[in-house]
Coordinates of C-alpha atoms in Angstrom, one line a residue:
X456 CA 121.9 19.8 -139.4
X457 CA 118.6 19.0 -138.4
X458 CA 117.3 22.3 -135.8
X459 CA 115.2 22.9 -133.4
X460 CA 112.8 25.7 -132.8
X461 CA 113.1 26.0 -129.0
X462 CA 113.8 29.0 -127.0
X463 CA 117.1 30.7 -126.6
X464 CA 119.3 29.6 -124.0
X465 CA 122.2 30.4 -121.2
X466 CA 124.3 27.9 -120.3
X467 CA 125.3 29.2 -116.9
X468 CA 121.1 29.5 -116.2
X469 CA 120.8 27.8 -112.7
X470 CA 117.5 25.5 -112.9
X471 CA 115.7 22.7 -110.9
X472 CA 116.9 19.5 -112.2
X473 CA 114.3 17.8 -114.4
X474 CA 114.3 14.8 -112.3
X475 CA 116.1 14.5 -108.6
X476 CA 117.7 10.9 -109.8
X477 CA 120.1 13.0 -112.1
X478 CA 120.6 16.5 -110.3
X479 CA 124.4 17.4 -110.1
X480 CA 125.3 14.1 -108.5
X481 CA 128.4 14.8 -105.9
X482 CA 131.5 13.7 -106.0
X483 CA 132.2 15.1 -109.8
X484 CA 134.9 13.3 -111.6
X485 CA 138.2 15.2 -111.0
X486 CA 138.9 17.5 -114.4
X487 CA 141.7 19.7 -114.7
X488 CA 140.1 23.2 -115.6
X489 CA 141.4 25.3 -118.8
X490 CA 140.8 28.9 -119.4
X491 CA 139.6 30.4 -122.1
X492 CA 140.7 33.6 -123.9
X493 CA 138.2 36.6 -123.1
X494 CA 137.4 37.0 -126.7
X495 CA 136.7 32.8 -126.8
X496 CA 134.5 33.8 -123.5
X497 CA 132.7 36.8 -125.2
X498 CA 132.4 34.5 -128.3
X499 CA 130.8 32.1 -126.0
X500 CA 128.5 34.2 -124.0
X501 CA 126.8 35.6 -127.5
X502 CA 126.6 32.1 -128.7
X503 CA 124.5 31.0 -125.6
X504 CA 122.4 33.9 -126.4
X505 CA 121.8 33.2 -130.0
X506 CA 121.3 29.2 -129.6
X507 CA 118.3 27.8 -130.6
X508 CA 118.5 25.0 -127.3
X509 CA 116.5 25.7 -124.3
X510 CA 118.4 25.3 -121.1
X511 CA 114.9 24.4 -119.2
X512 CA 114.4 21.6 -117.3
X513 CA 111.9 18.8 -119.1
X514 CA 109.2 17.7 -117.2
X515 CA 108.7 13.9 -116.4
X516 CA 105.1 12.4 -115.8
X517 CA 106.5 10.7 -112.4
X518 CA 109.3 11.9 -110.4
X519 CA 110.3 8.0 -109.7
X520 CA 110.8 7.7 -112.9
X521 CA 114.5 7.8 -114.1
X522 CA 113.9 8.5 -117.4
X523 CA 113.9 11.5 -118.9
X524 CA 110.7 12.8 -121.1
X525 CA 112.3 14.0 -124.4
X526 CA 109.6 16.3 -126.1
X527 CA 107.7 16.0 -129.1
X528 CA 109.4 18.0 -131.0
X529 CA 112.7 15.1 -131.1
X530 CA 115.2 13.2 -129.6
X531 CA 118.8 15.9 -128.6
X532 CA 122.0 14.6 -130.0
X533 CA 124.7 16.8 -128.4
X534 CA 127.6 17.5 -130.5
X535 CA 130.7 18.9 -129.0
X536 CA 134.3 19.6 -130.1
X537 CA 137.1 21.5 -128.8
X538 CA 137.7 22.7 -132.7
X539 CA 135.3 23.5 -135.3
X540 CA 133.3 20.6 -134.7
X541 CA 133.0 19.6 -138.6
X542 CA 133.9 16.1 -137.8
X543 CA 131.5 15.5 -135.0
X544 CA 128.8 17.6 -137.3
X545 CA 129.6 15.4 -140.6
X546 CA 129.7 12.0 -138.9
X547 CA 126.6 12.4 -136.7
X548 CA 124.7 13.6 -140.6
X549 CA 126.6 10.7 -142.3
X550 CA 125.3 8.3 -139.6
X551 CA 121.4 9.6 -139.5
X552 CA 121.6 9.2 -143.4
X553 CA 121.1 5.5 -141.6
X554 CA 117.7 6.0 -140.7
X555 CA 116.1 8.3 -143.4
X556 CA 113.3 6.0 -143.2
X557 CA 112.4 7.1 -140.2
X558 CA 113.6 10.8 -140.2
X559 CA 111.8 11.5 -143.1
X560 CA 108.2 11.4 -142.1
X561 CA 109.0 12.7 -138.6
X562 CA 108.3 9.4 -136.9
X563 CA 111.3 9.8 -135.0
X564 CA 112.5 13.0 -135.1
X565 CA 116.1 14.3 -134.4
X566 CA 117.6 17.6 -133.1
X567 CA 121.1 18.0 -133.1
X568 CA 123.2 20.5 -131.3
X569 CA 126.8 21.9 -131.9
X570 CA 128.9 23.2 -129.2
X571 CA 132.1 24.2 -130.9
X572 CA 135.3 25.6 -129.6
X573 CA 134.8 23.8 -126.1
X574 CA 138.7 24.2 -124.6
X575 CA 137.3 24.6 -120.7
X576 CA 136.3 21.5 -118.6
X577 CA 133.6 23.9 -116.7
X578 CA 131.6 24.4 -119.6
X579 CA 131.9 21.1 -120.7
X580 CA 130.3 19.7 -117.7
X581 CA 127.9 22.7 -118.0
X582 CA 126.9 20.9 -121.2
X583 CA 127.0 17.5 -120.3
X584 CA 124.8 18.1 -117.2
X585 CA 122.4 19.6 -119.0
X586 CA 122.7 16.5 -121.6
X587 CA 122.0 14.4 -118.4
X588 CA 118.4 16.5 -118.1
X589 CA 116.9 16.2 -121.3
X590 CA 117.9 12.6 -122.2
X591 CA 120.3 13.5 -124.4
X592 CA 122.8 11.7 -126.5
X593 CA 126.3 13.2 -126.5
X594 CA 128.4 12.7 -129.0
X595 CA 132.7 14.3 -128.8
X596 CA 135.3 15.2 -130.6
X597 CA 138.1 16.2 -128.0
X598 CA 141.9 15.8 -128.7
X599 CA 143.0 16.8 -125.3
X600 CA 142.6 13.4 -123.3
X601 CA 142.3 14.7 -119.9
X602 CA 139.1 16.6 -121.8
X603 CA 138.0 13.3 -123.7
X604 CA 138.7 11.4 -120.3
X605 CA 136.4 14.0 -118.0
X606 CA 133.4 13.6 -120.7
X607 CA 133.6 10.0 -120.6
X608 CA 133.4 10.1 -116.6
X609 CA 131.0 12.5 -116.4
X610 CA 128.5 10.8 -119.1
X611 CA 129.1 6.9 -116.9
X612 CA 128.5 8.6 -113.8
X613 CA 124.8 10.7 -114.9
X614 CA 123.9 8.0 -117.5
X615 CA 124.8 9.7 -120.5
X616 CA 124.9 7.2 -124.0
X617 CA 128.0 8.7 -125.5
X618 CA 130.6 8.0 -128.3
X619 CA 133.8 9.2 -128.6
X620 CA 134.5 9.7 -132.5
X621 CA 138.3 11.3 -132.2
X622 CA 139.9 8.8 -129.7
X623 CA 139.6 5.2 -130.8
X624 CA 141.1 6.3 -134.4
X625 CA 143.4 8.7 -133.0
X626 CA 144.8 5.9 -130.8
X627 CA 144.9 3.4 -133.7
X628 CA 146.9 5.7 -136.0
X629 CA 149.2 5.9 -132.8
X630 CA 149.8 2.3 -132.2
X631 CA 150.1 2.1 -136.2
X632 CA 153.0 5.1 -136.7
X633 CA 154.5 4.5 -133.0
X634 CA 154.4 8.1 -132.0
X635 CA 152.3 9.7 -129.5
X636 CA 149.6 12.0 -130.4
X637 CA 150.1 15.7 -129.6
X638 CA 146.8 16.1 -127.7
X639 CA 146.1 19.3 -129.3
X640 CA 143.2 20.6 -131.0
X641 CA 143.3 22.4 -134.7
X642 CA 144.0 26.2 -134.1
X643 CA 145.6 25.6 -130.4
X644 CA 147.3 28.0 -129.7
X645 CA 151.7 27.2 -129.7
X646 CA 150.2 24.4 -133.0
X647 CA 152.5 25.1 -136.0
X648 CA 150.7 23.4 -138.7
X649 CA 153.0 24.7 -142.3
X650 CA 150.8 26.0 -145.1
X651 CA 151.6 22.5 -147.7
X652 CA 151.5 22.9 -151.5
X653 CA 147.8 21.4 -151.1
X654 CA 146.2 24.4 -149.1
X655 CA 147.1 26.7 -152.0
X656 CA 146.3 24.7 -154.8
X657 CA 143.1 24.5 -152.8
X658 CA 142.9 29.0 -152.2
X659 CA 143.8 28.6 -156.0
X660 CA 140.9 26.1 -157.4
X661 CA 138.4 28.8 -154.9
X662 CA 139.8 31.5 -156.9
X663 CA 139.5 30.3 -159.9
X664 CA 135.7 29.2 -159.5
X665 CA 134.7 32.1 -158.3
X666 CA 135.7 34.2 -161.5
X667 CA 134.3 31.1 -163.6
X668 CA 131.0 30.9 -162.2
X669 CA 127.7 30.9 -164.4
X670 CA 129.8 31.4 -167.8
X671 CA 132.0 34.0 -166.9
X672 CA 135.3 34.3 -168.7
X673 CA 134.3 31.4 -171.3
X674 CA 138.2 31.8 -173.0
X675 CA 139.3 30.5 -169.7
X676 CA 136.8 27.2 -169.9
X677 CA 140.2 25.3 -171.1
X678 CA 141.7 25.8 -167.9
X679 CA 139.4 24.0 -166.2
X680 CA 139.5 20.7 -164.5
X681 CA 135.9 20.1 -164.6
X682 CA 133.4 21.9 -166.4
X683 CA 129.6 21.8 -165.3
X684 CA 126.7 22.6 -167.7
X685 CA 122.9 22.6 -167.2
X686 CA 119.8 25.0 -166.8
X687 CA 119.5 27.7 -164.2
X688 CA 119.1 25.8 -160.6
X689 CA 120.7 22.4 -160.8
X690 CA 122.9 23.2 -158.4
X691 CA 125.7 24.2 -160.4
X692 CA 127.6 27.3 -158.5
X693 CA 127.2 25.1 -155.0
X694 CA 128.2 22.4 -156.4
X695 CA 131.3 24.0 -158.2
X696 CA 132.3 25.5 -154.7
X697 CA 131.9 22.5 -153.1
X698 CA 134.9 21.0 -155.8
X699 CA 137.2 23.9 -155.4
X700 CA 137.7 23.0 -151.6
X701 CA 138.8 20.0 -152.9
X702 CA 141.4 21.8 -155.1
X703 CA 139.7 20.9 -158.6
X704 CA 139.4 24.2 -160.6
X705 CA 135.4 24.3 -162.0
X706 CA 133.8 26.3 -164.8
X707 CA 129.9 26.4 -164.4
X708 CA 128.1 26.9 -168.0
X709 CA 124.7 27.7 -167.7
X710 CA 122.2 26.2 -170.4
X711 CA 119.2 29.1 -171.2
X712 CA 116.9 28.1 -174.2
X713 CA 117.8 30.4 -177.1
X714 CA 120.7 31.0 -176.3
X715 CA 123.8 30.0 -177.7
X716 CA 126.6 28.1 -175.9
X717 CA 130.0 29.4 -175.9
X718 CA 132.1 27.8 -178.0
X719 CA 135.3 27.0 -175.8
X720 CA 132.6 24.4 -174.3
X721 CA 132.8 22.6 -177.3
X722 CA 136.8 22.5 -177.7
X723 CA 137.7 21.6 -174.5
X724 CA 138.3 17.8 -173.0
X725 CA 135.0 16.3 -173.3
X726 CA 135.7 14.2 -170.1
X727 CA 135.9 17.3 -168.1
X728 CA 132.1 18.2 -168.9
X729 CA 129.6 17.2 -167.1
X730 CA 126.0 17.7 -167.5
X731 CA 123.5 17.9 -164.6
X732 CA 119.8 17.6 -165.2
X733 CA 116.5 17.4 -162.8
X734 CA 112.8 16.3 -162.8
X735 CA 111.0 18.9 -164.2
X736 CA 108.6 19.3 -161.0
X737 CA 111.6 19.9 -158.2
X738 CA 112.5 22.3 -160.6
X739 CA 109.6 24.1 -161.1
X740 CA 109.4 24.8 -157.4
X741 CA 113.0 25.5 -157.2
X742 CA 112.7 28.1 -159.5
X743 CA 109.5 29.5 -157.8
X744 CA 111.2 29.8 -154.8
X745 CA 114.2 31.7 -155.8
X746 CA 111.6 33.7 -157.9
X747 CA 109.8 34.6 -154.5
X748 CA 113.4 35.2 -153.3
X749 CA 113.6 38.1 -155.8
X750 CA 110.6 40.0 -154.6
X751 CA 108.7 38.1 -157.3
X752 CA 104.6 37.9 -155.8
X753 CA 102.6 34.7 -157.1
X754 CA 101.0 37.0 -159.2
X755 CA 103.5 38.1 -161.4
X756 CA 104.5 35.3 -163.9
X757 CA 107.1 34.9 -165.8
X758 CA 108.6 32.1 -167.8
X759 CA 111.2 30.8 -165.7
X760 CA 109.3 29.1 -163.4
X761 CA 106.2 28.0 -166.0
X762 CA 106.3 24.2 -166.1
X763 CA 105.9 24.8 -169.8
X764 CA 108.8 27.0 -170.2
X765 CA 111.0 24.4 -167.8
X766 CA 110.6 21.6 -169.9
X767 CA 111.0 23.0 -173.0
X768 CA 114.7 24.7 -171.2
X769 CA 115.0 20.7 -170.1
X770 CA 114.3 19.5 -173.8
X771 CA 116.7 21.9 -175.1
X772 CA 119.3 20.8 -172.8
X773 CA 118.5 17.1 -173.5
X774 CA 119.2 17.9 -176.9
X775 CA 122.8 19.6 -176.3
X776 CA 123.6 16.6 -174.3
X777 CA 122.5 14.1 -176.9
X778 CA 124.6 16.1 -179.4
X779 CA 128.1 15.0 -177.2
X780 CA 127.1 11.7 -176.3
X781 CA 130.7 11.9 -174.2
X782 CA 129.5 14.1 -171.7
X783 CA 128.2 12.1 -168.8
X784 CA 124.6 13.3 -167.5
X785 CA 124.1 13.0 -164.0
X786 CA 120.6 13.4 -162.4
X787 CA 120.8 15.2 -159.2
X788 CA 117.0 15.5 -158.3
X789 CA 116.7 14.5 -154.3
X790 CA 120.8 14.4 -154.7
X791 CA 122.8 16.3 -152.0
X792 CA 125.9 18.3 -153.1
X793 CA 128.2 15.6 -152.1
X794 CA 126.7 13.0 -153.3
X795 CA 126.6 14.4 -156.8
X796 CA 129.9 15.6 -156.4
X797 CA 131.0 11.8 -155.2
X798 CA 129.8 10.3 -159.2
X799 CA 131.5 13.6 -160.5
X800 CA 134.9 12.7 -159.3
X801 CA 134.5 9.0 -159.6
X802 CA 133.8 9.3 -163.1
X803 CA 136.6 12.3 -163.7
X804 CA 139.1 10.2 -162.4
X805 CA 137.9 6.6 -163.6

C-alpha cells in the first residue's frame, strides 16, 4: 500500500470545509446508526491518532471552483471495510498494478487509505465527508446493506466517485444459489463460522514452515510439499510463509558457496524443488541493505555484499541447478511474492 507522509489526524477534528460547494450539505441521507464496542472505540480513537492522513481542509485556488485541489504529494483513494479490509486493500493494489506506467515515475502519484473495522454509520459519514474535502476516491467493502446503501447515498449526494467491490458479487452469488446473504461482516459478533479441515491444514503447513526455515531440520525436507533453494536474499523465508497460508508445507534450503548441501535435498521429489535466482545487482543492494540492518557501517566490508563474492555465490548456484536439470529456476528479480509464488504453484501442480 502506497503511503503518505502527511500529518496525523482525528477524525472527529471539526474544520472549515475546503470549499463551501461541498460543506456538510443538509438533509443527510437517513442511516440507521450502530454502536460500537468501547474496546472497537478505544481501538478507534488510537488509530486516528497514529494515521498517517491529515484531516485538514485542502485549499482551492478559487472558492467558485467545485473542484477540489488534491496536493502534490497524490491523488486519496479511500479504502473502507467493516472487516479487515484485505479485500478492499488487495483489489485496489491488484487494480493500480494497471497503471505502473504511470505510478512508477511518480507522474501520477497515488495514496491509499485503510479504514478498517468501520461497523458505525457516524464514523462512516465522518470518513466520507472528509473524502468529499480532499477529492477523494472511495472505494467499500460493507456487507451490511443498510451500511453499503448509506455510503452510496452519501458519496451521490457530495460527489463522491465510488465503487462498491462486496455488493455486485455478493448479489450475483445470491441470485446464483437462491439464498439471501446474511448481511454480516467476518468476526460479527452472534457469526458462527466452524473451524473446516482447511483452516488447520492451513495452522499445520504455518507450523511446519516455521520449523523448516533456512535448512533447519534437513531429515524432515521429505515431508515437504515444496522445497525452495537459492542464495541468501531471494526471498525464500517470505516467500515460504506466503505458501503456508495457502496450506502447502515449504522447506527453505539456503545455497552458501562452500558449503555443502544437505543431502535429503537430493533424495526428495525433484518436482517439489524449486530454485530461485536474481540479477546480481538487486542483489548486491539487497544484501547491503540488510547488512546496514545489522549495524554493518559502509566501512566495514565483508563478502556478502561484494559484487564479486555475489556472483561467484550466483555461479555456484547456477552450477547446483545445472546439475538437476529437473528443478525449475524461476527468476524473481522485480517479482513480488505473489507473483513468484503464482509460477510456483502453477508449475507444482501442472
Amino acid at each position: 500500500m502506497l503511503a503518505c507522509p502527511c500529518s496525523a489526524f482525528n477524525l472527529r477534528a471539526t474544520a472549515a470545509p475546503a470549499n463551501p460547494d461541498i460543506s456538510d450539505p443538509e438533509p443527510e441521507p437517513k442511516v440507521r446508526k450502530l454502536k460500537g464496542s468501547p474496546q472497537f472505540n478505544r481501538w478507534y480513537r488510537a488509530r486516528a491518532l497514529s494515521e498517517t492522513l491529515s484531516l485538514e481542509p485542502t485549499s482551492t485556488a478559487n472558492d467558485s471552483d467545485r473542484e477540489v485541489e488534491v496536493t502534490d504529494s497524490g491523488k486519496p483513494i479511500y479504502m473502507v471495510s467493516d472487516g479487515t479490509g484485505w479485500t478492499a486493500e488487495h483489489s485496489v493494489n491488484a487494480a493500480l498494478g494497471q497503471f505502473e506506467h504511470c505510478l512508477v515515475d511518480r507522474g501520477c502519484p497515488v495514496n491509499t487509505h485503510l479504514f478498517s473495522g468501520i461497523d458505525d454509520v457516524e464514523r462512516l459519514m465522518e470518513i466520507i465527508k472528509q473524502a468529499a474535502k480532499e477529492g477523494a476516491l472511495l472505494v467499500y467493502t460493507l456487507a451490511d446493506p443498510s451500511m453499503a446503501e448509506s455510503a452510496k447515498q452519501a458519496c451521490k449526494l457530495w460527489g463522491i466517485p465510488s465503487t462498491d467491490i462486496l455488493g455486485p458479487i455478493t448479489e450475483a452469488i445470491a441470485a446464483h444459489l437462491g439464498v439471501s446473504p446474511s448481511g454480516l461482516p467476518r468476526g460479527a459478533a452472534g457469526r458462527n463460522i466452524p473451524l473446516s479441515d482447511e483452516y488447520f491444514r492451513r495452522i499445520e503447513a504455518v507450523e511446519f514452515t516455521i520449523k523448516q526455515d533456512d535448512g533447519a531440520l534437513p531429515q524432515n525436507l521429505s515431508k515437504a510439499d515444496i522445497v525452495l533453494t537459492g542464495v541468501s536474499r531471494t526471498g525464500k523465508t517470505p516467500l515460504s510463509i506466503y505458501l503456508a497460508q495457502k496450506g502447502y508445507k515449504v522447506a527453505n534450503v539456503p545455497i552458501v558457496k562452500g558449503v555443502a548441501l544437505p543431502k535429503g535435498l537430493f533424495e526428495v521429489d525433484p518436482e517439489k524443488v524449486f530454485c530461485l535466482t536474481i540479477n546480481p545487482l538487486v542483489l548486491q543492494t539487497i544484501r547491503k541493505a540488510r547488512a546496514k540492518s545489522l549495524g554493518f557501517g559502509d566501512n566495514a566490508r565483508s563478502n556478502y555484499s561484494e559484487m564479486a563474492y555475489v556472483k561467484e555465490e550466483l555461479e555456484f548456484a547456477r552450477k547446483v541447478f545445472a546439475q538437476n536439470p529437473t528443478w525449475p529456476v524461476i527468476e524473481v528479480t522485480g517479482k513480488a511474492i505473489e507473483e513468484t509464488a503464482a509460477v510456483i504453484l502453477r508449475l507444482y501442480h501442472d
